[in-house]
Each structure stands twice: as C-alpha cells, then as structure tokens.
Coordinates of C-alpha atoms and ligand atoms in Angstrom, one line a residue:
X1 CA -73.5 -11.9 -67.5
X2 CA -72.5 -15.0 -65.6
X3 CA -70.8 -14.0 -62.5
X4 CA -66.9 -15.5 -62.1
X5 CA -64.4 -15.7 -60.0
X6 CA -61.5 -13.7 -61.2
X7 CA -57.6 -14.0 -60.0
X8 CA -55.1 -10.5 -60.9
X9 CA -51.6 -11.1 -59.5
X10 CA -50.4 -7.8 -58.7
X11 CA -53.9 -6.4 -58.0
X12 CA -52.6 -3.4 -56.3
X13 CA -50.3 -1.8 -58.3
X14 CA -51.6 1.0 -61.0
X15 CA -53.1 -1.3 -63.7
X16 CA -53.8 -4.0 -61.5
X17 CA -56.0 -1.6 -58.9
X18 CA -57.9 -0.8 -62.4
X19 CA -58.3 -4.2 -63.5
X20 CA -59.9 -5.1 -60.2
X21 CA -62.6 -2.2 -60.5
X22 CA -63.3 -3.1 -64.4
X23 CA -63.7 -6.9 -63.1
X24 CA -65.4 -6.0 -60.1
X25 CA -67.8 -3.6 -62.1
X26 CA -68.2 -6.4 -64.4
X27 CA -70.2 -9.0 -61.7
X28 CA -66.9 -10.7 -60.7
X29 CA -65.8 -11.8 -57.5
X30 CA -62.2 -10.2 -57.7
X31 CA -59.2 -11.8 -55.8
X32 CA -55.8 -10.2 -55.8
X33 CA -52.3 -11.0 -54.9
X34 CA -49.9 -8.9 -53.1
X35 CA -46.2 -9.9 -52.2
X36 CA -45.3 -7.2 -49.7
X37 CA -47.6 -6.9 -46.8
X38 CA -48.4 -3.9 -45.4
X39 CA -50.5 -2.2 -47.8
X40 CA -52.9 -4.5 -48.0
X41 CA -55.9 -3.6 -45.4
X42 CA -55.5 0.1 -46.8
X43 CA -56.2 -1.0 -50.4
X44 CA -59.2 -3.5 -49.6
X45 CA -60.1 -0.5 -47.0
X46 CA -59.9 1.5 -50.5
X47 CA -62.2 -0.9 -52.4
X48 CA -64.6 -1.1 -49.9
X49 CA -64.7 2.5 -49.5
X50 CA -65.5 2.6 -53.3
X51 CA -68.5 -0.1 -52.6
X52 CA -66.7 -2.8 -54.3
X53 CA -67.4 -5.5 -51.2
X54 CA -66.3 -8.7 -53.0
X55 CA -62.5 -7.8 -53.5
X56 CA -60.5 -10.3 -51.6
X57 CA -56.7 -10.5 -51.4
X58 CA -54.5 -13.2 -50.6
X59 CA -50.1 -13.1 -49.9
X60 CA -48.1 -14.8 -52.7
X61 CA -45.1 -14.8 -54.0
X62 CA -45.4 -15.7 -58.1
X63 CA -42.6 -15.9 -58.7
X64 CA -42.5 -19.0 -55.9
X65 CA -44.7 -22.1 -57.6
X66 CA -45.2 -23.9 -54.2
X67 CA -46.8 -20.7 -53.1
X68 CA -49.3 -20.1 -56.0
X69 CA -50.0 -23.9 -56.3
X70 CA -50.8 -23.7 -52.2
X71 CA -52.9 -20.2 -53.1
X72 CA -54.6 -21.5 -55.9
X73 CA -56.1 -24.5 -53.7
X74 CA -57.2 -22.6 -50.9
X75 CA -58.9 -19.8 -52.9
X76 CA -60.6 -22.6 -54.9
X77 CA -61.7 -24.0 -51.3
X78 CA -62.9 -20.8 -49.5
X79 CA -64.1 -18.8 -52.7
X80 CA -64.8 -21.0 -56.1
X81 CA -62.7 -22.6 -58.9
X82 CA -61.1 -19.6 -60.7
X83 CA -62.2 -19.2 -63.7
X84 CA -60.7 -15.6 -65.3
X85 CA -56.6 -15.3 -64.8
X86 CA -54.7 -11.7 -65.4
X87 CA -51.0 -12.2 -65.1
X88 CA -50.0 -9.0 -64.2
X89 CA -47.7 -9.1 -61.8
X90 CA -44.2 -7.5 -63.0
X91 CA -41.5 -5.4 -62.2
X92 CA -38.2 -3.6 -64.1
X93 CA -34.7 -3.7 -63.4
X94 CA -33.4 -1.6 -65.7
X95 CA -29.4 -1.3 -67.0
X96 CA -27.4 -1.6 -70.1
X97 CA -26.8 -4.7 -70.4
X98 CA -23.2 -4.1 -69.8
X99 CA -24.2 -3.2 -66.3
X100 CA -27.0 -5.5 -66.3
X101 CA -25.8 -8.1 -63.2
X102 CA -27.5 -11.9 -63.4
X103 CA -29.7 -10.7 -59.9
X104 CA -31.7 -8.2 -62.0
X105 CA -31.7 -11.1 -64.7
X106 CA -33.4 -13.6 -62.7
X107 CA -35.8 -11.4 -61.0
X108 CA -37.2 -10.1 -63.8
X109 CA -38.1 -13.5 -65.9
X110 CA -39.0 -14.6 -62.7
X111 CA -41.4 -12.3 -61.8
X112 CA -42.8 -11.7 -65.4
X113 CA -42.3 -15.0 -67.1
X114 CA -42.1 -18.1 -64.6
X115 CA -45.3 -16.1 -62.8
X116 CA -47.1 -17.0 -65.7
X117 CA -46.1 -20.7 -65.5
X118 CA -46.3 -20.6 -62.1
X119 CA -50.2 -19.2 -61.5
X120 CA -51.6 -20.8 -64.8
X121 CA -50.5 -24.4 -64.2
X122 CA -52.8 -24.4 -60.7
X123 CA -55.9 -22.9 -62.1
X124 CA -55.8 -24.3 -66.1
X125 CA -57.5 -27.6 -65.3
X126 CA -60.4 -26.4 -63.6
X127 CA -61.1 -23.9 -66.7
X128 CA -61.0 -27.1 -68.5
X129 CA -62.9 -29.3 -66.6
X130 CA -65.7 -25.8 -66.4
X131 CA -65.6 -25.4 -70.4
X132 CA -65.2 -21.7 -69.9
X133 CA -61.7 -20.2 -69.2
X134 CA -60.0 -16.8 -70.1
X135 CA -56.2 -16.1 -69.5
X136 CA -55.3 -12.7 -70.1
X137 CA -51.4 -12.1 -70.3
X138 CA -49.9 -8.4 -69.7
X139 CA -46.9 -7.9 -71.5
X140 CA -45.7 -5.1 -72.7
X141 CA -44.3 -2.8 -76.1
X142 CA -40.9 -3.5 -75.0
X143 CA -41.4 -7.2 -75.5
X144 CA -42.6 -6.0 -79.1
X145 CA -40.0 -3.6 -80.0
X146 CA -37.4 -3.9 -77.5
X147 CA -36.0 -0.8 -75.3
X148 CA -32.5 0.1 -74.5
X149 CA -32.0 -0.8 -70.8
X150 CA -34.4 -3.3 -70.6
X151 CA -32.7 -6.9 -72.5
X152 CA -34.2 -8.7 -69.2
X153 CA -37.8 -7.2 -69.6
X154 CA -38.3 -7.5 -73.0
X155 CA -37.5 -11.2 -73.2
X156 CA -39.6 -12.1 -70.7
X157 CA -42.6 -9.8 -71.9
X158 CA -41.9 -11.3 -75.5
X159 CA -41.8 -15.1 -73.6
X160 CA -45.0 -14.4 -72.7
X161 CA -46.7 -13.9 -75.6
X162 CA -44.4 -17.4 -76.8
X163 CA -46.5 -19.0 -74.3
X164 CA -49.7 -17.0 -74.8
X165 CA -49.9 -18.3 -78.6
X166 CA -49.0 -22.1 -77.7
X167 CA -51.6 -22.5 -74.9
X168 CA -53.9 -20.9 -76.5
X169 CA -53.9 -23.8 -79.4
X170 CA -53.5 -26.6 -76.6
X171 CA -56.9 -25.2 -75.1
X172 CA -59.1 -23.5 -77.9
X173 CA -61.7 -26.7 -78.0
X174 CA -62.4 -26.4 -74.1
X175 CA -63.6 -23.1 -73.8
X176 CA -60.6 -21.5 -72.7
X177 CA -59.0 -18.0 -74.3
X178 CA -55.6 -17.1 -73.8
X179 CA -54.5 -13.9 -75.1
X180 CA -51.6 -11.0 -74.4
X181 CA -52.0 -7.3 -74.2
X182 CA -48.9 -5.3 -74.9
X183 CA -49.6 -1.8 -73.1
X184 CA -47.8 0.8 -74.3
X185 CA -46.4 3.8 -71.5
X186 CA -48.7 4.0 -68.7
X187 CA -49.0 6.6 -65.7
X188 CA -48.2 4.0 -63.1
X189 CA -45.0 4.2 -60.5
X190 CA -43.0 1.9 -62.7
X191 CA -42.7 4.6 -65.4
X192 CA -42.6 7.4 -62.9
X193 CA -39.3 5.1 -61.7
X194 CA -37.7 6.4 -65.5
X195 CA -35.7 9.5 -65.1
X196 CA -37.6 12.4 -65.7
X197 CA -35.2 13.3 -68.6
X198 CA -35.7 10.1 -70.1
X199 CA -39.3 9.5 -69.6
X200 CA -39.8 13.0 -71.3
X201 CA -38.1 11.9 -74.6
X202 CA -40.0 8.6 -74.1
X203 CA -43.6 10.8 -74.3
X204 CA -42.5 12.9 -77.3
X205 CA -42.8 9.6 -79.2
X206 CA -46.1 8.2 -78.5
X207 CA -48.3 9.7 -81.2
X208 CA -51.5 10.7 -78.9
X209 CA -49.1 12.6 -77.4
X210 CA -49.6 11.4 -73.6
X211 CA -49.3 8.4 -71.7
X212 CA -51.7 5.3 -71.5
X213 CA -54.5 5.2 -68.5
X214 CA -54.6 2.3 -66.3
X215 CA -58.1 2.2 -66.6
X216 CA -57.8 1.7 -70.5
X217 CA -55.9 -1.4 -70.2
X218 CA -58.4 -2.8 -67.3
X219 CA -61.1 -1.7 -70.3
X220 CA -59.8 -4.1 -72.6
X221 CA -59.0 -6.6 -69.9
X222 CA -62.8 -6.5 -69.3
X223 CA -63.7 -7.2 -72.9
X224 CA -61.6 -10.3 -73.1
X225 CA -62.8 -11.8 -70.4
X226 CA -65.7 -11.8 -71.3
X227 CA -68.5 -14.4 -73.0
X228 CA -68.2 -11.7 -76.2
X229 CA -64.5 -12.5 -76.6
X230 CA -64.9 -16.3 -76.9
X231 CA -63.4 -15.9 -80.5
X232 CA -60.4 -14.0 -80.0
X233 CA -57.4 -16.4 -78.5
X234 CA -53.2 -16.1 -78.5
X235 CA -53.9 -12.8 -79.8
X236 CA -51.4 -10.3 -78.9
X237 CA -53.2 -6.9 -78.2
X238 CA -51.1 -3.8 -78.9
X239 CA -52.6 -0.7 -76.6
X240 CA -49.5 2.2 -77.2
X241 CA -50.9 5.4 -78.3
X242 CA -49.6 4.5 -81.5
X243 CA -46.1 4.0 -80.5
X244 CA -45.5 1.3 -82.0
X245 CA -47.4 0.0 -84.7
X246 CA -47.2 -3.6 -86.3
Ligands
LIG301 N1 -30.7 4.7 -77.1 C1 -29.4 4.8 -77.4 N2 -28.4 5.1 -76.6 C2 -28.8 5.3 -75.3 C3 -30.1 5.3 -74.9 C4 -31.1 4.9 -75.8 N3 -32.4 4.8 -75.5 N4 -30.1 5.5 -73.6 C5 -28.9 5.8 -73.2 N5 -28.0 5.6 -74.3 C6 -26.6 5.8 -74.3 C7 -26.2 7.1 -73.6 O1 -26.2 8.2 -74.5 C8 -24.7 6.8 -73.3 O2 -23.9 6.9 -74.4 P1 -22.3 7.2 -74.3 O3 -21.7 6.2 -73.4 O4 -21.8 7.2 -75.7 O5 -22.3 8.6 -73.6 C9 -24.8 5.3 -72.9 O6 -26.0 4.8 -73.6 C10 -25.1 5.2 -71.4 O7 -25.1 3.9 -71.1 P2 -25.3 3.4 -69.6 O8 -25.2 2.0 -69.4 O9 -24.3 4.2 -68.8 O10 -26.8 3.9 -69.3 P3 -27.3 4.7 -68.1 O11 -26.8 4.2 -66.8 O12 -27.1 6.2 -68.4 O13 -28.9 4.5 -68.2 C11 -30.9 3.3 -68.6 C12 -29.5 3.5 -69.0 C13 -31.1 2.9 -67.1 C14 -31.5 2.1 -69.4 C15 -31.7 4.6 -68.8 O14 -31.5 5.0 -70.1 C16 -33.2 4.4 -68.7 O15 -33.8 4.4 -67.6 N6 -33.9 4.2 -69.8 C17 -35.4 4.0 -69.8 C18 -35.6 2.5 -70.1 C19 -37.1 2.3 -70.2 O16 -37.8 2.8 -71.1 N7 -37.7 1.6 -69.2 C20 -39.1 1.4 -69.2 C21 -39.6 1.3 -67.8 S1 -41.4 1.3 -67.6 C22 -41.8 -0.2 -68.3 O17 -41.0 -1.0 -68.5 C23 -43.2 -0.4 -68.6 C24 -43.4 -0.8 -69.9 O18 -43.6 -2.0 -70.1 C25 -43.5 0.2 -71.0
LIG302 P1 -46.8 -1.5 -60.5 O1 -47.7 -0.4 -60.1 O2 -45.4 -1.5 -60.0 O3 -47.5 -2.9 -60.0 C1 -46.8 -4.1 -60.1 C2 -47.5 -5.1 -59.2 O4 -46.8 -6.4 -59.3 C3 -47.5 -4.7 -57.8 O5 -48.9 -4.9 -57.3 C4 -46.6 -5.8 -57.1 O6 -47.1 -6.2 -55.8 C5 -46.7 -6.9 -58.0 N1 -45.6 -7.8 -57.9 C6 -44.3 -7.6 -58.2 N2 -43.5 -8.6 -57.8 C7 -44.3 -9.6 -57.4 C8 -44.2 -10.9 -56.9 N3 -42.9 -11.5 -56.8 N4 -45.2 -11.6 -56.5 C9 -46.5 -11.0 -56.5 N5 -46.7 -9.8 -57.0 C10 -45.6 -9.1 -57.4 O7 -46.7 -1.7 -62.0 P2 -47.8 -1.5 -63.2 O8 -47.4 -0.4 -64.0 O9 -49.2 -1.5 -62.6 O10 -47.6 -2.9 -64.0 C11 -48.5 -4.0 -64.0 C12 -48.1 -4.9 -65.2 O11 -48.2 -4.2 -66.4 C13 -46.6 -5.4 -65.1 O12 -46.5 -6.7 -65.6 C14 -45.9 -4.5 -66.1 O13 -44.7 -5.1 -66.6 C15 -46.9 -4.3 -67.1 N6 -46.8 -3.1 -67.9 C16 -46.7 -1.9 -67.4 C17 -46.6 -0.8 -68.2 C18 -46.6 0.6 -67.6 O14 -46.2 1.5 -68.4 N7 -46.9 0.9 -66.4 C19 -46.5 -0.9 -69.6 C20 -46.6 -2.2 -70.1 C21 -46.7 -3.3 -69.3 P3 -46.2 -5.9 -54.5 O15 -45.9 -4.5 -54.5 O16 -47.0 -6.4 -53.4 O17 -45.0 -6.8 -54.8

C-alpha cells in the first residue's frame, strides 16, 4: 500500500468521522474540513485518543471557492499534494417545494454541488501531473429516486453524479478515478433531524430492515480509493439496504 494524502470535506460529521478512520486505517495521512469552529480540538482530541496521530483538520467553507482554492495550496505546502478527494460535505433543507424559499435553494446546491466544483478544481491537476488520482463523490438515493421534501437535495445529489460521469472520461488515461456512492438512510444527525413519525415510515421501506452504518459507506470509500479500484470510474455506487434498486 502506498501511503497518500487524503482530503474529506466534512470529516466530522457521522460518515465523514468514519471515512477518516477507514482512510486513516488504510496508511493515509487524513486531512479534514470543518466549517464551524468549535468542535474541532475535541474531534482531533477524539482521533488521537483512538491512536490515529496523522488526522489533521483545516477551516473552510466549500461552498466558498476562494477558500478551498486558498486551503488546497497551503495543505499541498505544509502536508503533500493531495492525492485521494471525498466530497462529503452536505446538508438538507427540507420543505415542499411550495414552502421551499430560494435561501434553502441556494444553500443546498451550494454546499452539495458547487463544493464539488469548488474542492476538485484546486487539487485535480496535481492527480494529474502524479498519474494516480481517486475522487470519490457522496451523493445520495434521493438524487436516484427523488424524495418528497427534498427537490433542492435531490438535484444537487443527482448533479453530482452529472459531474462524476463527465470527469471521470476527461481523466481516465491519467490515473485518476472519479466515482459516486449513493448511500441509502444512514444513522447520522441528518436523518435523526426527520421527524420521528416520518423517519419511522422511511425504515419500514428499506428491505434489511434497519438503517445504513457510517462505517459501511467509509468501507466502500476505502475500496475505491484504493490501487484495486483503478478500473472502476464515473460509477455511481448504490449502498441502500435495498431501498432502491436500479
Ligand atoms: N409523500 C406524499 N405526500 C406526502 C409526503 C410523502 N412522502 N409527505 C407529506 N406528504 C403530504 C402530507 O400528507 C400533506 O398532505 P395534505 O396537504 O393532503 O394533508 C402534505 O404533503 C403536507 O405538505 P407540507 O408541505 O405541509 O409538508 P410538511 O410541512 O408536513 O413536511 C417534509 C414535509 C418536511 C418534507 C416532511 O415530510 C419530511 O421531513 N419528510 C422527510 C424528507 C426526507 O426523507 N428527508 C431526508 C433527510 S436525510 C437525507 O437527506 C440523507 C439522505 O441522503 C438519505
Ligand atoms: P452530518 O453528520 O450532518 O455531516 C455533514 C458534514 O458536512 C459536517 O461535518 C459539516 O461540517 C459539513 N458541512 C456542512 N456544510 C459545510 C460547509 N459549507 N463547508 C464545509 N463543511 C460543511 O451528515 P452526514 O450524514 O455525515 O452526511 C455526510 C454526507 O453524506 C452528506 O453529503 C450527505 O448529504 C450524504 N448522505 C447522508 C446520508 C445519511 O443518511 N446520513 C445518506 C446519503 C447521503 P460543519 O458542521 O463544520 O459545518
């Protein structure tokens, strides 16, 4: 295993926090964002106390380019050209659409689709240039199937995988994989935000009859960016309990 530098956005949220441990596990020096301080020296207190030592964490905003283009450099300068990207920074703003307002709009394909402009266009050229790159997307079943409440989220999660499948031709004969996963319900605090009512009816339709684990997205995470996966690019990775099947 060749040990890489590695870049989650959103590292310490549920799946992110995962990711980090399956990368870290993996050899990798792990660097995360987070957008609101405060937590931050608790978490890397957290990861240290697990004995993962090279976890580092750096402010940005994704859905603010200036900020990731400015992050990207100075990572590149104290740590190592990045050369594994998770885009997993999100969030919801759920509503009928008829109550939807153009605020919870714009935050959302900001934060889950121009964050994936925004942090790929600063690292891309250095996978390039390396001849080894992997770009891992999280989207989501909503941007698969659509989901009452969520018109904002589910184009920008089904954006993503737009962009996953176009980049991934542009960059297939340098080395670099680009691919989506589409997690299905998972037992982070963005679905524990659903009403209870609603997020019960929501888990009597996933077929293995519970919702996802963080950790088995971060496992799949881990496979694709790794040397193994060097033949599997803009693929869009459904991981739902059987949910939704395509
Ligand atoms: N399908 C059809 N009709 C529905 C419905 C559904 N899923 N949900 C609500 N309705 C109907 C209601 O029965 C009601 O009908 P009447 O007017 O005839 O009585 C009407 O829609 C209510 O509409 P409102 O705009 O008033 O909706 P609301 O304010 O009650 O709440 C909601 C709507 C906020 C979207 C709420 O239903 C909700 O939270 N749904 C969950 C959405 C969801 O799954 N979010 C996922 C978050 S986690 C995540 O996103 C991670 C991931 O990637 C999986
Ligand atoms: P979460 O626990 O709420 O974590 C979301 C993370 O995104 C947080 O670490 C948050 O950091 C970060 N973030 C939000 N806005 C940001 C911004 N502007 N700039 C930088 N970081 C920002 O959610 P999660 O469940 O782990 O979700 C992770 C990803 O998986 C999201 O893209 C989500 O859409 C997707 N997903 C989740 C599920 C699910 O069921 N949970 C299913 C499918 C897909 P701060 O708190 O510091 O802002």
């Amino acid at each position: 295993m060749t040990k890489r530098i590695a870049l989650v956005t959103g590292g310490m949220g549920g799946i992110g926090t995962a990711i980090c441990k399956t990368l870290a596990e993996a050899g990798h020096t792990v660097i995360t964002t987070y957008s609101k301080s405060g937590r931050e020296k608790g978490w890397l207190a957290d990861m240290k106390g697990l004995g993962f030592n090279d976890i580092h964490c750096y402010q940005c905003d994704v859905t603010d380019f200036a900020a990731c283009q400015e992050m990207a450099a100075r990572i590149t300068k104290d740590i190592g050209p990045i050369s594994i990207l998770v885009n997993n920074a999100g969030i919801t703003r759920d509503a009928s659409f008829k109550k939807q307002t153009k605020d919870d709009w714009d935050a959302v394909i900001r934060t889950n689709l121009d964050s994936v402009f925004n942090m790929t266009k600063p690292v891309l050229d250095a996978m390039i240039e390396a001849g080894f790159g992997r770009i891992v997307n999280i989207s989501s079943i909503n941007g698969q199937k659509g989901q009452f409440g969520q018109t904002n989220y589910s184009a920008a999660k089904a954006g993503m995988h737009g962009f996953t499948m176009a980049l991934a031709q542009e960059v297939a004969k340098k080395g670099v994989t680009v691919n989506t996963i589409s997690p299905g319900y998972i037992a982070t605090e963005m679905v524990m935000a659903v009403p209870e009512d609603v997020r019960s009816k929501i888990v009597a339709q996933i077929p293995v009859g519970r919702l996802g684990k963080p950790e088995e997205i971060a496992a799949l995470v881990g496979f694709l960016s790794s040397e193994h996966a060097g033949f599997i690019t803009g693929s869009n990775i459904a991981m739902n309990g059987g949910q939704h099947m395509m």
